[in-house]
Short mmCIF file of C-alpha atoms and ligand atoms in Angstrom, two decimals:
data_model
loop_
_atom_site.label_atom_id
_atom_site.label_comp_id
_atom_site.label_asym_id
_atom_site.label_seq_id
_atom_site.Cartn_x
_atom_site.Cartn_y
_atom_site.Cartn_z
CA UNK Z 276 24.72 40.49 -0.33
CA UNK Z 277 23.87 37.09 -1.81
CA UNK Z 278 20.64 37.16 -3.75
CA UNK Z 279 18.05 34.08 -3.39
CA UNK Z 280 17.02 35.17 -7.03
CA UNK Z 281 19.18 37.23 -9.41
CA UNK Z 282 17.66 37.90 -12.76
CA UNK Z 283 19.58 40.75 -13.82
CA UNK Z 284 22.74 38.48 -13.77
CA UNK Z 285 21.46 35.82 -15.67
CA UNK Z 286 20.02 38.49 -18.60
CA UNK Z 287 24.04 39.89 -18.85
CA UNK Z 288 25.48 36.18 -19.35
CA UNK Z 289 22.87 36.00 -22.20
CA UNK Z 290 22.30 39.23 -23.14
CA UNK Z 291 23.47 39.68 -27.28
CA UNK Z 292 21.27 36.31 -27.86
CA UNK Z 293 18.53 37.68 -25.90
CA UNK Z 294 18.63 41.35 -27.50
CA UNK Z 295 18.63 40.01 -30.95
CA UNK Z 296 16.14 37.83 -30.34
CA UNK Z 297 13.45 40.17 -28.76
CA UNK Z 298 14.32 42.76 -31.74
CA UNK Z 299 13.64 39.98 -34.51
CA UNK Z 300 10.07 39.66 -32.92
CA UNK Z 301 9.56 43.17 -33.16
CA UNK Z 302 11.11 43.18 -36.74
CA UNK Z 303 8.75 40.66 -37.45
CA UNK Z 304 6.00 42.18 -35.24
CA UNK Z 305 5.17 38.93 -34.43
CA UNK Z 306 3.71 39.70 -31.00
CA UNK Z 307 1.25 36.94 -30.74
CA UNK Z 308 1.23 33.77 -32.10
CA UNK Z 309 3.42 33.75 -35.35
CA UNK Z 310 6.32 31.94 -35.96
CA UNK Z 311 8.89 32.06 -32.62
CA UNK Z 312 5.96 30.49 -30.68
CA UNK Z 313 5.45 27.53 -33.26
CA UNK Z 314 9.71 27.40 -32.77
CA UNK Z 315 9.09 27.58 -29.16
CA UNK Z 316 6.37 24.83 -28.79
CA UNK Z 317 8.06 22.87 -30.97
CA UNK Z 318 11.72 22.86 -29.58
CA UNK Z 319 9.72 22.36 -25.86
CA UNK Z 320 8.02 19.18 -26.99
CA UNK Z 321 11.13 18.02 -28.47
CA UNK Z 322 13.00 19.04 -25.39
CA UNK Z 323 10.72 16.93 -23.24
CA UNK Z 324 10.25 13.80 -25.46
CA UNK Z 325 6.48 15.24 -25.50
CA UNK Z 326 4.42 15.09 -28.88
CA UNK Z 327 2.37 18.28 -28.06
CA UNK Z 328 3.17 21.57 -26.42
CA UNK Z 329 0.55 24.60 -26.61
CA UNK Z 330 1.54 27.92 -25.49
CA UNK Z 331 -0.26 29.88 -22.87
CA UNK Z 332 -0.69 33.21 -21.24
CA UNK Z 333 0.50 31.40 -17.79
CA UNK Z 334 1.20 28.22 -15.60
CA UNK Z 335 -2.44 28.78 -14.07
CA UNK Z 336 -3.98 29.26 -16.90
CA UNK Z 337 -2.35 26.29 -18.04
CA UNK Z 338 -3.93 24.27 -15.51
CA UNK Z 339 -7.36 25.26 -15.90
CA UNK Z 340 -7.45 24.62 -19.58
CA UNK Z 341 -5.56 21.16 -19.21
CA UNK Z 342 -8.31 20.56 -16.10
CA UNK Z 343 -11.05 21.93 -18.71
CA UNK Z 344 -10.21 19.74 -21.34
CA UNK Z 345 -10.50 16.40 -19.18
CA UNK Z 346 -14.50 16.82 -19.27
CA UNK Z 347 -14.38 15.85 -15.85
CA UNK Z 348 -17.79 15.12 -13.78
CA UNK Z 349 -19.20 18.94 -12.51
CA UNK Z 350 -18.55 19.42 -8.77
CA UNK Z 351 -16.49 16.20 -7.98
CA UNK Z 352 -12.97 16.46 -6.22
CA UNK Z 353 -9.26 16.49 -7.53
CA UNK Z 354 -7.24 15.81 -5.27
CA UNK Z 355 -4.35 18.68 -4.37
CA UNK Z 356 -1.61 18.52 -2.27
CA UNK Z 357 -1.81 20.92 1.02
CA UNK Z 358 1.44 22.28 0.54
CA UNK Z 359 1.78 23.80 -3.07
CA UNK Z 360 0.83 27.74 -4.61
CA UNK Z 361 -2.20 28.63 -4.75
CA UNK Z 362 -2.66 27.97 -8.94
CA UNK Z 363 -2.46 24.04 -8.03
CA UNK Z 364 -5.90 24.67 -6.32
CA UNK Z 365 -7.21 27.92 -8.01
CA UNK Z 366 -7.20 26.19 -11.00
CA UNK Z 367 -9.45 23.21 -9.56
CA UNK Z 368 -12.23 25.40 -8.63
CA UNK Z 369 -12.79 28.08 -11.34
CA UNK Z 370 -13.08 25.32 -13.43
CA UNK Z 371 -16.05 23.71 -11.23
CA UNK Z 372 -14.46 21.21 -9.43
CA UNK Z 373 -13.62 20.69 -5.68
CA UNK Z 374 -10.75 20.70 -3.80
CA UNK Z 375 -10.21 17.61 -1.60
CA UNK Z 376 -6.12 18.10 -0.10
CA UNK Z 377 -3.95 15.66 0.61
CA UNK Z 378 -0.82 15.58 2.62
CA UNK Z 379 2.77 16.06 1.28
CA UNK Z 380 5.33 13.80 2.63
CA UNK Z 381 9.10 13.76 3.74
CA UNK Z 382 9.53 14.42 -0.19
CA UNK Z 383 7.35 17.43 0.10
CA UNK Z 384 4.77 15.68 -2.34
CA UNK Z 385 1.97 13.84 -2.65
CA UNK Z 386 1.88 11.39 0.68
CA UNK Z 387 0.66 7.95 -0.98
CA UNK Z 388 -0.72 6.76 2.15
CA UNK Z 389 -2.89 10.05 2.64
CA UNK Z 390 -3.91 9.82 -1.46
CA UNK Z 391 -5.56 6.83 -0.81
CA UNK Z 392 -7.28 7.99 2.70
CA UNK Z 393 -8.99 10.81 0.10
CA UNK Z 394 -10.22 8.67 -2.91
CA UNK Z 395 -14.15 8.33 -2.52
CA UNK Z 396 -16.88 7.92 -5.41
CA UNK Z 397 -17.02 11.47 -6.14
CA UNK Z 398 -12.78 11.28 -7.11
CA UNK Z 399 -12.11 12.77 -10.49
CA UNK Z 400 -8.55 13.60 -10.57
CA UNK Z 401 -5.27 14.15 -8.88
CA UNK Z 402 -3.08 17.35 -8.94
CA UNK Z 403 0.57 15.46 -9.09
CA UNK Z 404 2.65 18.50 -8.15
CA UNK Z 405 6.19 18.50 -8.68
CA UNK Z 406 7.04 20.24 -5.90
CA UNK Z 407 10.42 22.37 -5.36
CA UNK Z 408 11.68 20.50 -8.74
CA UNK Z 409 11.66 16.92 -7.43
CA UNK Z 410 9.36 14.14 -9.51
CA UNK Z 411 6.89 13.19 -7.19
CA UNK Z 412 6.24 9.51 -6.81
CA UNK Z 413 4.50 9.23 -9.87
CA UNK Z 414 4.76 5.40 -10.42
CA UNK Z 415 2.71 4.88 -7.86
CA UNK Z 416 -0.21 8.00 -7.58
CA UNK Z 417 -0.32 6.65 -11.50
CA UNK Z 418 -1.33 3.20 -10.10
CA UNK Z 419 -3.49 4.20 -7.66
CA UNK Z 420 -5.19 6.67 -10.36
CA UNK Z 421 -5.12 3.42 -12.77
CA UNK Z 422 -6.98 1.51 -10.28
CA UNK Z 423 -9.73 4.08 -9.28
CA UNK Z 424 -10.54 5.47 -13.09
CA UNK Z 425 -8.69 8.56 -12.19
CA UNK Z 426 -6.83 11.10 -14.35
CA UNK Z 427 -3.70 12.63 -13.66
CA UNK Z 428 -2.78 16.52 -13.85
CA UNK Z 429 0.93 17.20 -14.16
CA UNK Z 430 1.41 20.36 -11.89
CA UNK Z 431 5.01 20.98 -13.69
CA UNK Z 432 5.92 24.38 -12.90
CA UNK Z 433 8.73 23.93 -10.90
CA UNK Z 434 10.46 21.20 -12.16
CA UNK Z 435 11.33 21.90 -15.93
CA UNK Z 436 13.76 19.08 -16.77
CA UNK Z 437 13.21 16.70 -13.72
CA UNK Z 438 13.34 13.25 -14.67
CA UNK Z 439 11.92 9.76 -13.27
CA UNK Z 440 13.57 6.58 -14.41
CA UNK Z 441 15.10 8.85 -17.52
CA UNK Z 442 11.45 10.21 -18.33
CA UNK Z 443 11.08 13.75 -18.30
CA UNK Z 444 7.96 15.16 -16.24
CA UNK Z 445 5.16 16.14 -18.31
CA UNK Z 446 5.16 12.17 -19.69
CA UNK Z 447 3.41 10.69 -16.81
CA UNK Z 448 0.09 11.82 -16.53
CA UNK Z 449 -3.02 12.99 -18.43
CA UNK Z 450 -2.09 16.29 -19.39
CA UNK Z 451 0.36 18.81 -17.95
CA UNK Z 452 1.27 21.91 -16.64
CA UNK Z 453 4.23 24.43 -16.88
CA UNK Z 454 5.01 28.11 -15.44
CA UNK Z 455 7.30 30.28 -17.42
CA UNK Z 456 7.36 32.95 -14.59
CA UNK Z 457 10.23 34.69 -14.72
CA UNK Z 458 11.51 32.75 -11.73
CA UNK Z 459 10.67 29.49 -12.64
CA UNK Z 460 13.93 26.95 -13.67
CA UNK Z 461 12.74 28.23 -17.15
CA UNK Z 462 11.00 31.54 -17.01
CA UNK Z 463 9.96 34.37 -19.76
CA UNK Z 464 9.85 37.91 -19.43
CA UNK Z 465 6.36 38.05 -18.01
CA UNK Z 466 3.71 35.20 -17.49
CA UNK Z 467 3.96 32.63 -19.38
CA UNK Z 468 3.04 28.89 -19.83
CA UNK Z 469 2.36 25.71 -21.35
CA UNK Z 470 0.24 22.83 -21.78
CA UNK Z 471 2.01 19.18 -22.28
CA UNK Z 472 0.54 16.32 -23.60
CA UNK Z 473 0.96 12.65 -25.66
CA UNK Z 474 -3.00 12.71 -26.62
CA UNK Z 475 -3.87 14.45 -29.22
CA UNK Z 476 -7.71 15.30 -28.64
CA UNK Z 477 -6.55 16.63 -25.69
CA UNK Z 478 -3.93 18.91 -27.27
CA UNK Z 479 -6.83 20.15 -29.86
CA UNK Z 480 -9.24 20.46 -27.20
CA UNK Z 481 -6.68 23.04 -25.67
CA UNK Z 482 -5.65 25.07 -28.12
CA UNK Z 483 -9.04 25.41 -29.36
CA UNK Z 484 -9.77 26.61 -25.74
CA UNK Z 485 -6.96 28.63 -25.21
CA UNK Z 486 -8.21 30.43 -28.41
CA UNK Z 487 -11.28 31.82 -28.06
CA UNK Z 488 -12.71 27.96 -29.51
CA UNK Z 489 -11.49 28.81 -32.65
CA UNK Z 490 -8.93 26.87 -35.28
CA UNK Z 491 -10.10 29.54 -37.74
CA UNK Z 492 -10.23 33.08 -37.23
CA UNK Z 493 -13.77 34.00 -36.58
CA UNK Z 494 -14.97 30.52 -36.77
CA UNK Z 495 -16.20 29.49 -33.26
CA UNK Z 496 -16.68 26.09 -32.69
CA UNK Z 497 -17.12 26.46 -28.66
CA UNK Z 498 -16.72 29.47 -26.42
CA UNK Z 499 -13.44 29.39 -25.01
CA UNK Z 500 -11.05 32.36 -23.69
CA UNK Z 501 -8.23 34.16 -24.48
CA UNK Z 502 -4.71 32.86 -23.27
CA UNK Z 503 -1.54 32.86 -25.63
CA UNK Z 504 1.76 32.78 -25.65
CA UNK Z 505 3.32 35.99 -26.47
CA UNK Z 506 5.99 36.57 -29.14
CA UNK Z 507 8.55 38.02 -27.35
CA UNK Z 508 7.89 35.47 -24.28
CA UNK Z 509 8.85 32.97 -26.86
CA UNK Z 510 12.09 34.24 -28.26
CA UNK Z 511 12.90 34.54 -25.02
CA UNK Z 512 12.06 31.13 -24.00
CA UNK Z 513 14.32 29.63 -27.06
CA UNK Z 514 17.14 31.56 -26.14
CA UNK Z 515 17.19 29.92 -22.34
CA UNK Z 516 15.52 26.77 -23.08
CA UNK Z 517 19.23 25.88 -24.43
CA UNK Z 518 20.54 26.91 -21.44
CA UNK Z 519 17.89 24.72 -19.15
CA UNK Z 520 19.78 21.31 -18.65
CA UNK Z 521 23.44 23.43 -17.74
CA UNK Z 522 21.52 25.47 -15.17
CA UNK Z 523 19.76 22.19 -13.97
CA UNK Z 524 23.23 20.82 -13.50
CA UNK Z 525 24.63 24.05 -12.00
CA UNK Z 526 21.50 23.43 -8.99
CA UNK Z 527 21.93 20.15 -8.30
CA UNK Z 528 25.63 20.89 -8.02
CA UNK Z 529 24.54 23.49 -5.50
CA UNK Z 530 21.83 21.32 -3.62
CA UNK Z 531 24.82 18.44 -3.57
CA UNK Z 532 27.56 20.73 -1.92
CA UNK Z 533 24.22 22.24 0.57
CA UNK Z 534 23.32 18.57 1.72
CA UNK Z 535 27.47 17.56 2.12
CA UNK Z 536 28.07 20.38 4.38
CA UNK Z 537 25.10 21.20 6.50
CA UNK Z 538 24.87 17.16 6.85
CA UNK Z 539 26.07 17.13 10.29
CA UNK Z 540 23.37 19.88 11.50
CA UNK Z 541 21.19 17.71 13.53
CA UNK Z 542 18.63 20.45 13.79
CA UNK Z 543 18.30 20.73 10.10
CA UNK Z 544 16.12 18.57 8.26
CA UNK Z 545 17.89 18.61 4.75
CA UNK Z 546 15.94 17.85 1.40
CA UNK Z 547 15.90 13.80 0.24
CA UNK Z 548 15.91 12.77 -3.61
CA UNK Z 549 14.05 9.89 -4.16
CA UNK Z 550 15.36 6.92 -6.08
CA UNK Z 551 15.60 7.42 -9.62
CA UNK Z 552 14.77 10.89 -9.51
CA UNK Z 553 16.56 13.56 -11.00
CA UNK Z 554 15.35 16.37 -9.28
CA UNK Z 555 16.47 19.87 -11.00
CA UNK Z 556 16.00 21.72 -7.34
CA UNK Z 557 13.60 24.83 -8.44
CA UNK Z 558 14.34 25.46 -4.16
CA UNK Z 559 16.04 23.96 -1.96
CA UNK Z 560 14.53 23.73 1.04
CA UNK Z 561 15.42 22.75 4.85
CA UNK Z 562 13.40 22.78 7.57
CA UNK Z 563 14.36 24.12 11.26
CA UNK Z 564 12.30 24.80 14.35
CA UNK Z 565 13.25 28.11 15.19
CA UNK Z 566 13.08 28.98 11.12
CA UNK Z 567 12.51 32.74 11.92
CA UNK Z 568 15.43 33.09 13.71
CA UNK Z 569 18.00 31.70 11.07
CA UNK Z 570 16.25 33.56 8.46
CA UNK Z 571 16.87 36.93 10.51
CA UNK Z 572 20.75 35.37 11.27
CA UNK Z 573 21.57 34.89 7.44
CA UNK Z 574 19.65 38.07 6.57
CA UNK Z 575 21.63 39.83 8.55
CA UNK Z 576 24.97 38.56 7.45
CA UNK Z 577 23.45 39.56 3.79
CA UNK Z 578 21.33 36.33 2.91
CA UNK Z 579 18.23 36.44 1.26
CA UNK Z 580 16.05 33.20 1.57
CA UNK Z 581 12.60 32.55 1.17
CA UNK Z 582 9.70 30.30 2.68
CA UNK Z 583 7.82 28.19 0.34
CA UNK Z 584 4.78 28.59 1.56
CA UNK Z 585 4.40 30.40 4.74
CA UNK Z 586 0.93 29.05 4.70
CA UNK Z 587 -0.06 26.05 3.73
CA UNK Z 588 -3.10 25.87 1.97
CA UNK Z 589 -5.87 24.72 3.49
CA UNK Z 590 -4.82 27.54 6.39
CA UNK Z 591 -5.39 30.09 3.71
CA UNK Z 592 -8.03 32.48 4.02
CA UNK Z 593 -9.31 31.23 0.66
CA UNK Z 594 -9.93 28.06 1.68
CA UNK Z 595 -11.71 28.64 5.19
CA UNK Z 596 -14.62 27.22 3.11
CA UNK Z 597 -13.48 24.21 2.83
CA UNK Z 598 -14.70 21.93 5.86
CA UNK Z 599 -11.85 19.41 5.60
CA UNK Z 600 -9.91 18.48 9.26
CA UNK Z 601 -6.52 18.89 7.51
CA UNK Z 602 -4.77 19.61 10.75
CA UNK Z 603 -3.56 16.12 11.21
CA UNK Z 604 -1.19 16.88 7.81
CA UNK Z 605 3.11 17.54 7.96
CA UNK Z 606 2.28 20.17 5.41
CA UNK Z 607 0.19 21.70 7.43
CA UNK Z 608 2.21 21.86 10.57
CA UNK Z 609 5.72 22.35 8.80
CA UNK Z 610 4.80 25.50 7.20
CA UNK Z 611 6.35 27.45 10.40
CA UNK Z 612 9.77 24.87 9.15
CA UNK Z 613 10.06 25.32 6.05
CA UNK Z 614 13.39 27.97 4.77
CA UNK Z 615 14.19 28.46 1.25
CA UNK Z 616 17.96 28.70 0.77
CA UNK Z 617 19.48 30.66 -2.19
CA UNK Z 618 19.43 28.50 -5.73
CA UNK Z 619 20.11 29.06 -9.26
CA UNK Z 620 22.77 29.53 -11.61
CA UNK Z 621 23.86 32.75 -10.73
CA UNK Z 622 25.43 31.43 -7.58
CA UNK Z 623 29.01 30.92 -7.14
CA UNK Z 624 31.06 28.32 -5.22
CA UNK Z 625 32.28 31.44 -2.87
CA UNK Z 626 28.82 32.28 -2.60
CA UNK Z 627 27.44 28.57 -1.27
CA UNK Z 628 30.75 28.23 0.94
CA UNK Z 629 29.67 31.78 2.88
CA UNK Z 630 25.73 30.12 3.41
CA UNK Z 631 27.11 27.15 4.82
CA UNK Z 632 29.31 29.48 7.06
CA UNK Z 633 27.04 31.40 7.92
CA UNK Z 634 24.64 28.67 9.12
CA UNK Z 635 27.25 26.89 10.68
CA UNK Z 636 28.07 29.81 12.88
CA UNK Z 637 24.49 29.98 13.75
CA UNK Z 638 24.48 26.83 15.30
CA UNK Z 639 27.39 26.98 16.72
CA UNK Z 640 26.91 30.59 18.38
CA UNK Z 641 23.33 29.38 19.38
C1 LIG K 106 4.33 29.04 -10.37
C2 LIG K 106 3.41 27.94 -10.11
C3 LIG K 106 2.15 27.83 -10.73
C4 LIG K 106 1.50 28.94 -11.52
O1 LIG K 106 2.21 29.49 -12.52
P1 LIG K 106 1.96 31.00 -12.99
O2 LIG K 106 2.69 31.05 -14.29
O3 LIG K 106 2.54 31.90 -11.96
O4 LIG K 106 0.49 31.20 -13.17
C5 LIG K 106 1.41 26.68 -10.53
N1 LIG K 106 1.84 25.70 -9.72
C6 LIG K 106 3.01 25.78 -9.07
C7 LIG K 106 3.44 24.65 -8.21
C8 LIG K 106 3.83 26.90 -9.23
O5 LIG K 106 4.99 26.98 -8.57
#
């Protein structure tokens, strides 16, 4: 059985510096706030060349207070990609804004072309998801966003670590966004998130609204909410936030020895970095045009994958509302493609050589 996630494994290679560390928080009873989050958002922001890092309950959280703090125009559109979760768009509307999608493109992000198709007067902003852990091409949605007055979200959580030109994501835009899900390329022991940013009204303007509007307990400058970083979540998060750029390595090392063996597939449509990207492969994924069958092949010779996202957004239920033609879009047509392949540390070399065998007999018995 080869796990596309395996948690559990990763805990045991960590486990005395994890124990210790969730036992000092409850020594300390530092559950909220207190001392292992300041550690936290401070060795994060270092991490990431970033001046400011704030702490928050979760990635979507995290993107409606960064989207919150940008004061943007009631009711005009951000601009999401079609194929992302949910939170990239979520976020956009419960802070009341609209959702205008875009298509992704043979990177799975952003399609430039299709970015400027959806500019029009009432353009705020644009969601710049990471996708799948690869930048995306952020040199030139921050031109475009130069040249129409627009600002420039960071959706992050998937690519802790992923660098364009040697700059770490989370640099680029406005303000951005990361997950700590447990899943995530860095991930707590529950929901958790951040906020990244280089401005520092923004940064204020966050924390302030991540806590209850307040710098000083019980003095309320503006109503805001309730999302924090929990203690624990943080000790956590500074145990594997050392391990972060050695499991980075330890994926692209697995997405490398994926792309030189299934290479000669010509049914497989394999994953593309783009130049001067280091992409830190939160999935790697292929796309095939009888997907369900391979995924019921591997599963049955013990494979787990995944499909990221069955559904593309604006095909959602939730977003029947929204009266945008979007069927012309790859993302919204490759959604019946798209097969997550196991990733992440906890893979071993035996492990990647039975996928590709396993695949490879597919084709061949097919
Ligand atoms: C995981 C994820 C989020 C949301 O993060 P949560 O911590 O689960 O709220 C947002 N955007 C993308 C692209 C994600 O993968």
């Amino acid at each position: 059985m080869i796990k596309f996630l395996d948690l559990k494994k990763q805990y045991l290679s960590i486990k005395d510096e994890i124990d210790l560390a969730i036992q000092n928080v409850i020594n300390d009873t530092a559950f909220v706030g207190g001392k292992y989050v300041k550690e936290f958002e401070n060795s994060f922001a270092n991490y990431n060349n970033s001046k400011y890092s704030i702490g928050v309950a979760n990635g979507t959280d995290a993107l409606e207070i960064a989207l919150q703090s940008l004061d943007l125009p009631k009711n005009s559109e951000v601009i999401v990609p079609a194929n992302s979760f949910i939170a990239s768009a979520e976020a956009v509307s419960r802070v009341g804004l609209k959702v205008r999608f875009c298509d992704n493109n043979e990177y799975y992000n952003i399609d430039i072309e299709d970015l400027k198709k959806q500019i029009n007067s009432n353009t705020s902003a644009i969601m710049a998801v990471h996708l799948y852990g690869q930048v995306c091409q952020i040199d030139e949605i921050l031109k475009i966003a130069k040249e129409n007055n627009l600002k420039v979200i960071e959706d992050a959580a998937q690519a802790h670590g992923a660098e364009f030109n040697s700059n770490k994501v989370g640099n680029f835009g406005d303000i951005a966004c990361f997950s700590f899900y447990p899943g995530k390329n860095l991930g707590a022991y529950g929901d958790a998130g951040a906020i990244m940013t280089n401005n520092p009204e923004l940064a204020e303007k966050c924390r302030l609204i991540a806590n209850h509007g307040s710098k000083e307990k019980y003095h309320h400058q503006i109503e805001g909410r309730n999302s924090r970083l929990d203690g624990i979540n943080a000790a956590v998060l500074n145990v594997k936030l050392k391990k972060l750029d050695e499991w980075n390595k330890i994926r692209r090392e697995i997405a490398q020895y994926y792309v030189e063996n299934l290479k000669n597939i010509d049914e497989i449509v394999l994953p593309k970095e783009i130049e001067n990207v280091y992409s830190v492969y939160h999935l790697f994924v292929i796309r095939y045009k009888y997907r369900d069958k391979l995924i019921e092949h591997l599963k049955n010779d013990g494979v787990e994958t995944g499909i990221h996202y069955p559904i593309s957004l604006p095909k959602l239920e939730a977003y029947k509302y929204i009266k945008q033609d979007c069927s012309y879009m790859c993302a919204t047509n490759w959604d019946k493609e798209l097969i997550s392949l196991p990733m992440g540390e906890h893979l071993t070399m035996k492990d990647c050589e039975y996928i590709v065998n396993s695949i490879k007999n597919y084709f061949k018995m097919k």
